[in-house]
Coordinates of C-alpha atoms and ligand atoms in Angstrom, one line a residue:
X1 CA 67.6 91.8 77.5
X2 CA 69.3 94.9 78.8
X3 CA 70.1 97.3 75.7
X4 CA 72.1 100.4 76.1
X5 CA 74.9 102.1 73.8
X6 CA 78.6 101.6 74.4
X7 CA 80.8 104.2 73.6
X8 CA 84.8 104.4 74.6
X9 CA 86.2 108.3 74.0
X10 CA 89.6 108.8 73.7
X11 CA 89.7 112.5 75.6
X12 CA 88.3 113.5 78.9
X13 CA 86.5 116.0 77.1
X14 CA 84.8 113.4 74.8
X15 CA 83.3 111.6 77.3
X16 CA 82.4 114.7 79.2
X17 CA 80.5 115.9 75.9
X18 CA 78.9 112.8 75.6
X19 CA 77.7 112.9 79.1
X20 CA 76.7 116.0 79.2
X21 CA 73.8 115.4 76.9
X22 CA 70.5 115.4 78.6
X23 CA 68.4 114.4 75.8
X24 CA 70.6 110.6 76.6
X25 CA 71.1 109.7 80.1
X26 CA 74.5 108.3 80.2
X27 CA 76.5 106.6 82.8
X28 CA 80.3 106.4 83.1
X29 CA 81.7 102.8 83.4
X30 CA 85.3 102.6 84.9
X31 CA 86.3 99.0 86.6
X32 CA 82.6 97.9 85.9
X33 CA 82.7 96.1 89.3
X34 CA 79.8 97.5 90.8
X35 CA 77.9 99.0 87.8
X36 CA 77.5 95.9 85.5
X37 CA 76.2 94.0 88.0
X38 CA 73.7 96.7 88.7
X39 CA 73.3 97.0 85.0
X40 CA 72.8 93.3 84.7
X41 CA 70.0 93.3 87.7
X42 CA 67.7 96.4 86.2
X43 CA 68.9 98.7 88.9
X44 CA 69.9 101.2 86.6
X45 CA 69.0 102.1 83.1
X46 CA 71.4 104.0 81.2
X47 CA 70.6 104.7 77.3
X48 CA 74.6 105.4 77.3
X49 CA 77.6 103.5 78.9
X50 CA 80.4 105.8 78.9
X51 CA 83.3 103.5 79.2
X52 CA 86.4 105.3 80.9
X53 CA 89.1 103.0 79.9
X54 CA 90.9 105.2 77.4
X55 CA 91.0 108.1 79.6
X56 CA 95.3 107.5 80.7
X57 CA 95.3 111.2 82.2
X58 CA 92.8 110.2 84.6
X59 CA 95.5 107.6 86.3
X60 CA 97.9 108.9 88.2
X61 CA 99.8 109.7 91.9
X62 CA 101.3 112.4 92.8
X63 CA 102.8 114.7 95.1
X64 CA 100.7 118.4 94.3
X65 CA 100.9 121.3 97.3
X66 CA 101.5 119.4 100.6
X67 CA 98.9 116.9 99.3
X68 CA 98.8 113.3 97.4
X69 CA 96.8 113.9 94.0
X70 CA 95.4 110.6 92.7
X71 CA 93.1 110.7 89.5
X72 CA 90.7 108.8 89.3
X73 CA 91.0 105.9 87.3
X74 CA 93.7 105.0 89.7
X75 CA 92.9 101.3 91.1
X76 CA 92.4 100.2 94.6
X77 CA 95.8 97.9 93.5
X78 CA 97.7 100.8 92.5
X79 CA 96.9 102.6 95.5
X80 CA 97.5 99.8 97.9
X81 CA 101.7 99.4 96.1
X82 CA 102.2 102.9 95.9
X83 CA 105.4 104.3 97.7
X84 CA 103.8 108.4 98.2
X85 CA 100.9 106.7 99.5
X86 CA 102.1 104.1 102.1
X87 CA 104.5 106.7 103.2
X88 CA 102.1 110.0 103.5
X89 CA 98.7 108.6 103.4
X90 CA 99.3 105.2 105.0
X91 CA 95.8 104.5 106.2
X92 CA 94.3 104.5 102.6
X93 CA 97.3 102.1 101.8
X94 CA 95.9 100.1 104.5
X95 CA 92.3 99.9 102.7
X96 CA 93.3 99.7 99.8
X97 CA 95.0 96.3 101.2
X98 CA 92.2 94.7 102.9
X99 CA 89.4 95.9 99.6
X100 CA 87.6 92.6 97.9
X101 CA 90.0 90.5 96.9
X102 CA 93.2 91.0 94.3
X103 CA 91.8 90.6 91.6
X104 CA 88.8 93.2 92.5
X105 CA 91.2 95.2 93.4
X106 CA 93.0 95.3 90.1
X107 CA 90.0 96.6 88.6
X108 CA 88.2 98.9 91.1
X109 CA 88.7 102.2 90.5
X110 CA 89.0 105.2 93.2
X111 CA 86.5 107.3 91.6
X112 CA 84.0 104.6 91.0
X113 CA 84.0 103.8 95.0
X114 CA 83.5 107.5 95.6
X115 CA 81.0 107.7 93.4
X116 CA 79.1 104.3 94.6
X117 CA 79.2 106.0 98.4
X118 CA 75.9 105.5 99.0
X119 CA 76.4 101.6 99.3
X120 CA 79.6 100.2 99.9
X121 CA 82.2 102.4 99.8
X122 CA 85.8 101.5 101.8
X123 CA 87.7 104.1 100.0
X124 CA 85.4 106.9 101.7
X125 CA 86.1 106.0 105.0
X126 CA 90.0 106.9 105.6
X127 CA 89.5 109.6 102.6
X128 CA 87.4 111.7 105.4
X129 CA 89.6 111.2 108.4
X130 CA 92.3 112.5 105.8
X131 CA 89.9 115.4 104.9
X132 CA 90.4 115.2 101.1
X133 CA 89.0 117.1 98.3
X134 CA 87.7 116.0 95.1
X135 CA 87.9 117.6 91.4
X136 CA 84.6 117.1 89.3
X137 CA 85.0 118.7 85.9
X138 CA 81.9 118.9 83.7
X139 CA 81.9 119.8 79.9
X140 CA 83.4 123.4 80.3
X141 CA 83.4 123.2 83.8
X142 CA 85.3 122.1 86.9
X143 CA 85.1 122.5 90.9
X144 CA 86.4 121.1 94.0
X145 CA 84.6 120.3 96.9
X146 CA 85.5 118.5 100.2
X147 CA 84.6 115.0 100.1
X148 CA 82.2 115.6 103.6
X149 CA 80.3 118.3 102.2
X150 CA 79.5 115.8 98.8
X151 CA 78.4 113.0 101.3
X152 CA 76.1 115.4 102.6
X153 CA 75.0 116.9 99.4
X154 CA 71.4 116.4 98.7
X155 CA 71.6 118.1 95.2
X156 CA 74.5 115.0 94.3
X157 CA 72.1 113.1 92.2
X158 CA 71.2 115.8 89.9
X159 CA 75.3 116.6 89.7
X160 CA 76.3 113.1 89.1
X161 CA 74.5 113.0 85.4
X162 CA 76.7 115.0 84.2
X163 CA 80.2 115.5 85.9
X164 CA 82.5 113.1 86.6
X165 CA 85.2 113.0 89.7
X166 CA 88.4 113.5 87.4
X167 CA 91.0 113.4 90.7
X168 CA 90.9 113.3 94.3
X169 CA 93.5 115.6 96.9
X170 CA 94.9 113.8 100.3
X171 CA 96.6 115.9 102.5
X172 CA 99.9 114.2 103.6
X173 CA 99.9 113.6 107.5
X174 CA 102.0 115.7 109.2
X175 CA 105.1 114.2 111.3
X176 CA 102.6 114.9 114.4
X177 CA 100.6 112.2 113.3
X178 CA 99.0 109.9 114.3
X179 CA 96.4 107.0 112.7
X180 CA 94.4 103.8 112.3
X181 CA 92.4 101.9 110.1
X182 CA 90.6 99.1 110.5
X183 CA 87.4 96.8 108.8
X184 CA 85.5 94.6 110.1
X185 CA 83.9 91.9 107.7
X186 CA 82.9 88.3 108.5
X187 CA 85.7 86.9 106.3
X188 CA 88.8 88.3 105.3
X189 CA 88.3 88.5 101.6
X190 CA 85.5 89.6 99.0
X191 CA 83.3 90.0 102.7
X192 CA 80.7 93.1 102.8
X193 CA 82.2 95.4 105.8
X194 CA 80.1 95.1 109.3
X195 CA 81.9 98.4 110.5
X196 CA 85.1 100.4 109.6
X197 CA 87.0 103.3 111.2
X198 CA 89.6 105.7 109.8
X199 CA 91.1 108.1 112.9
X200 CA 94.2 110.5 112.3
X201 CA 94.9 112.4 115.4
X202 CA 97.2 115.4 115.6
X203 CA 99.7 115.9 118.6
X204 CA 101.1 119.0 120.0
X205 CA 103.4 118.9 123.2
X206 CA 101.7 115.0 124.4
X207 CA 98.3 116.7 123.7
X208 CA 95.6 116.1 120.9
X209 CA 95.8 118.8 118.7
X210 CA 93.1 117.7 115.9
X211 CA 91.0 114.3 116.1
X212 CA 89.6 112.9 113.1
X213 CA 87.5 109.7 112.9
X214 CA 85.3 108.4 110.2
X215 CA 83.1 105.0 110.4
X216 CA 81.9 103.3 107.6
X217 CA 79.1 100.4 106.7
X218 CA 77.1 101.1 110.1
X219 CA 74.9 104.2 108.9
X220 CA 73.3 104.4 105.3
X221 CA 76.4 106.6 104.3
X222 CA 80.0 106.8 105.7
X223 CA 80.2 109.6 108.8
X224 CA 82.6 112.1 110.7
X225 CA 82.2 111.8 113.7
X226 CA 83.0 115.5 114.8
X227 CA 81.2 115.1 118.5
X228 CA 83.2 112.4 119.4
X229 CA 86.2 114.1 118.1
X230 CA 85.9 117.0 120.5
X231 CA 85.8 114.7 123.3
X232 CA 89.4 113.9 122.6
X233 CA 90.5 117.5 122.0
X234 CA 93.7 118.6 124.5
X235 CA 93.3 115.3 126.3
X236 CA 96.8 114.1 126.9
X237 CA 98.6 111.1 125.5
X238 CA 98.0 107.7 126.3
X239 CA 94.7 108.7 126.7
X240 CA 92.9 107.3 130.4
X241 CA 89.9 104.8 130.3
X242 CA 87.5 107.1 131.3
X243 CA 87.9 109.7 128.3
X244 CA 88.1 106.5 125.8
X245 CA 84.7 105.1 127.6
X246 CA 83.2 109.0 127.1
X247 CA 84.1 108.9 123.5
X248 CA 82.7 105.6 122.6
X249 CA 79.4 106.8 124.6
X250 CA 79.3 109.9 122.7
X251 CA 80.0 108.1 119.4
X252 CA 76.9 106.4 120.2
X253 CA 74.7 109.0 120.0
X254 CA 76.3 109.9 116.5
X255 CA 75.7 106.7 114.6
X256 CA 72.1 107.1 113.6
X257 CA 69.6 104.7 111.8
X258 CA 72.2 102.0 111.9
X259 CA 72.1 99.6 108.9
X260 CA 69.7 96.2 109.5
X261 CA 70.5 93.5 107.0
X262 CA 71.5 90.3 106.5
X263 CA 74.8 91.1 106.8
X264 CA 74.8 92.3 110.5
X265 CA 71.9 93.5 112.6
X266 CA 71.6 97.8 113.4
X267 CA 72.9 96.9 116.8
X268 CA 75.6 94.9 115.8
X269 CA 76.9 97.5 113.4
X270 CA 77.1 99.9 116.4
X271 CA 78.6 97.1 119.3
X272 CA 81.4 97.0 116.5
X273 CA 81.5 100.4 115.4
X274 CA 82.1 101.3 119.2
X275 CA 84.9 98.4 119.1
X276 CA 86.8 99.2 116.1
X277 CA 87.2 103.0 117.9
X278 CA 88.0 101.4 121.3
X279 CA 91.1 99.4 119.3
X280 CA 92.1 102.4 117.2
X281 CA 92.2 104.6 120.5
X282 CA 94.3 102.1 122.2
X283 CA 96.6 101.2 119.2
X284 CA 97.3 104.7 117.2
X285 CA 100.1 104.7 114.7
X286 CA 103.2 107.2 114.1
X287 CA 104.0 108.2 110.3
X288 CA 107.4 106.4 109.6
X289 CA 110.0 108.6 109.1
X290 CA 111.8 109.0 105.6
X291 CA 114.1 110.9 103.2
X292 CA 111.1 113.4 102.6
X293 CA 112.9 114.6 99.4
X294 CA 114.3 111.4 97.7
X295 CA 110.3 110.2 98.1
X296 CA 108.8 113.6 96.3
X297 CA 111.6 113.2 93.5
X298 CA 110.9 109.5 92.9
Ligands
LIG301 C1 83.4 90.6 94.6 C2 83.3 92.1 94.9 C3 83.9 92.5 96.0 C4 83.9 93.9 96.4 N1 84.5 94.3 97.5 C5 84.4 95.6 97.9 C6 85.1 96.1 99.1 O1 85.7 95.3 99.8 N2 84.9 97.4 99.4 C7 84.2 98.2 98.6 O2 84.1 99.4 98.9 N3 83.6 97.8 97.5 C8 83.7 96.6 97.1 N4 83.0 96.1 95.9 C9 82.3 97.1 95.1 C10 83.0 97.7 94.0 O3 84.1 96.9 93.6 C11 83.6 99.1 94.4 O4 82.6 100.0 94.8 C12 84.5 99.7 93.2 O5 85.4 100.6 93.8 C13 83.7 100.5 92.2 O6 84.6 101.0 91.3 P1 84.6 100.7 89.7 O7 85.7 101.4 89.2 O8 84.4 99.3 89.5 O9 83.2 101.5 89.4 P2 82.1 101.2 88.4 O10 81.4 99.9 88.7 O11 82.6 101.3 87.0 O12 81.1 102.4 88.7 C14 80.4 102.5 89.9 C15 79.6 103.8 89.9 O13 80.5 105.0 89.9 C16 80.3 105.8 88.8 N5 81.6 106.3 88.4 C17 82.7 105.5 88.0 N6 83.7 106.4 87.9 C18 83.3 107.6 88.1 C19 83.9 108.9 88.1 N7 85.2 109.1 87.8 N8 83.2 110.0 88.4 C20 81.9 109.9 88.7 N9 81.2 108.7 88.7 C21 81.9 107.6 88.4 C22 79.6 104.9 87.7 O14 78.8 105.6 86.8 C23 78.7 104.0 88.7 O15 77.6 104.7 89.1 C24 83.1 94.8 95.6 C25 82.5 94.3 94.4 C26 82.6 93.0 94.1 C27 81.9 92.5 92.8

């Protein structure tokens, strides 16, 4: 039988306290859906479950310095409703609506899928092309760091014991704007993603200012994928076959020690990868236009 204590503090800085003690290793518990089950199956040990669901000032969205603040215990299902984010951040709206199923979603929290990166992780994937920033706060401590440096952040293990991701910053897309998301599972619900891409692209005069694009499920952690970005740089719009045939090429080079499971062989991953940045390049997406200031004031 798996034995661990179960504590729920009422304050952030409760449960930082409690999880800043070394002498017990402690694990935060927020929607549960990926850590009980790993719980359950031995994969991790914690002496301490720090449940989160107390923490109210840890759920919120907001509009903070040109950027969408979500904290988070926000859930995939608050995400996926919310007005700021399907008019500013639309692409995570679009995650958001295609993650598990709606009653996973209900219960998965932002934070948690940040924090479970390493396996499957939708949220990650538009949160890079969006080039967000995430607040960790520790007991008597707090920093920010972009979410691509944290992916790429050997020393993350060590951090994780003891801080927790308290809120994460979106940039809202400018009017110039363009973007796509899309996943690719083999079923439409509760499916395990074969390949997903995130792109926002920036325009200026019919030519492509900025090119993000992020991939997810294909390597063993979500990507940029900054040399097939500057393949698009000052191409103009529609872009011709031949630059969208370089790209993909070049985005082939990029996608390294492809995942081989049961779910999709390594060269499936990439066939798909490839696809899902053929479709987003053909099928980019303006930002809808609103009343900028009714939507902040709301
Ligand atoms: C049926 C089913 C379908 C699923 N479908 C999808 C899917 O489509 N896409 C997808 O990406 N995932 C999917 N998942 C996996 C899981 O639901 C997500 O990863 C979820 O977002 C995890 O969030 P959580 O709040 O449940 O985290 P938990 O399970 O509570 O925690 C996960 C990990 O994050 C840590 N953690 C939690 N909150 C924080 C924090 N604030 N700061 C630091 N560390 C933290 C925990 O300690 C733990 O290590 C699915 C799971 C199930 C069971």
């Amino acid at each position: 039988m798996v034995e661990f204590e179960y504590v729920t503090p009422s304050s952030l800085e409760a449960a930082l306290q409690v999880l800043g003690d070394a002498s017990h290793p402690a694990m935060a518990l927020a929607g549960g859906t990926r850590l009980l089950i790993d719980v359950r199956a031995g994969v991790v040990q914690p002496a301490i479950l720090v449940d989160l669901r107390h923490l109210d000032t840890l759920e919120y969205i907001r509009f903070d310095d040109h950027c969408v603040a979500i904290g988070a215990r926000t859930t995939l299902a608050q995400i996926e409703m919310n007005p700021l984010i399907q008019r500013y951040v639309p692409l995570l709206a679009e995650m958001a609506s295609s993650f598990g199923s709606p009653l996973i979603r209900t219960s998965s929290t932002l934070g948690g899928n940040i924090a479970s990166f390493a396996q499957v992780a939708d949220a990650v994937v538009p949160l890079l092309a969006l080039d967000s920033t995430l607040l960790f706060q520790s007991a008597g401590n707090r920093r920010r760091q972009q979410l691509s440096a944290f992916i790429t952040d050997h020393r993350r293990a060590a951090a994780h014991a003891h801080e927790l991701i308290t809120e994460v910053s979106v940039p809202v897309l400018p009017g110039n704007a363009l973007w796509f998301y899309a996943k690719l599972g083999n079923r439409k619900a509760n499916a395990i993603p074969i390949a997903s891409v995130a792109t926002v692209i920036t325009i200026q005069s019919q030519r492509i200012q900025e090119a993000r694009i992020a991939l997810g499920a294909i390597t063993p952690a979500p990507l940029r994928a900054t040399h097939a970005e500057a393949v698009l740089l000052n191409e103009s719009l529609p872009l011709r076959d031949q630059t969208i045939e370089h790209c993909l090429a070049v985005l082939a080079t990029e996608l390294q020690d492809p995942l081989d499971d049961m779910v999709a062989s390594a060269g499936y991953r990439v066939l798909m990868g490839k696809a899902l940045l053929r479709k987003a390049l053909y099928h980019l997406r303006p930002v809808e236009q609103g009343d900028d200031k009714k939507m902040r004031e709301e």
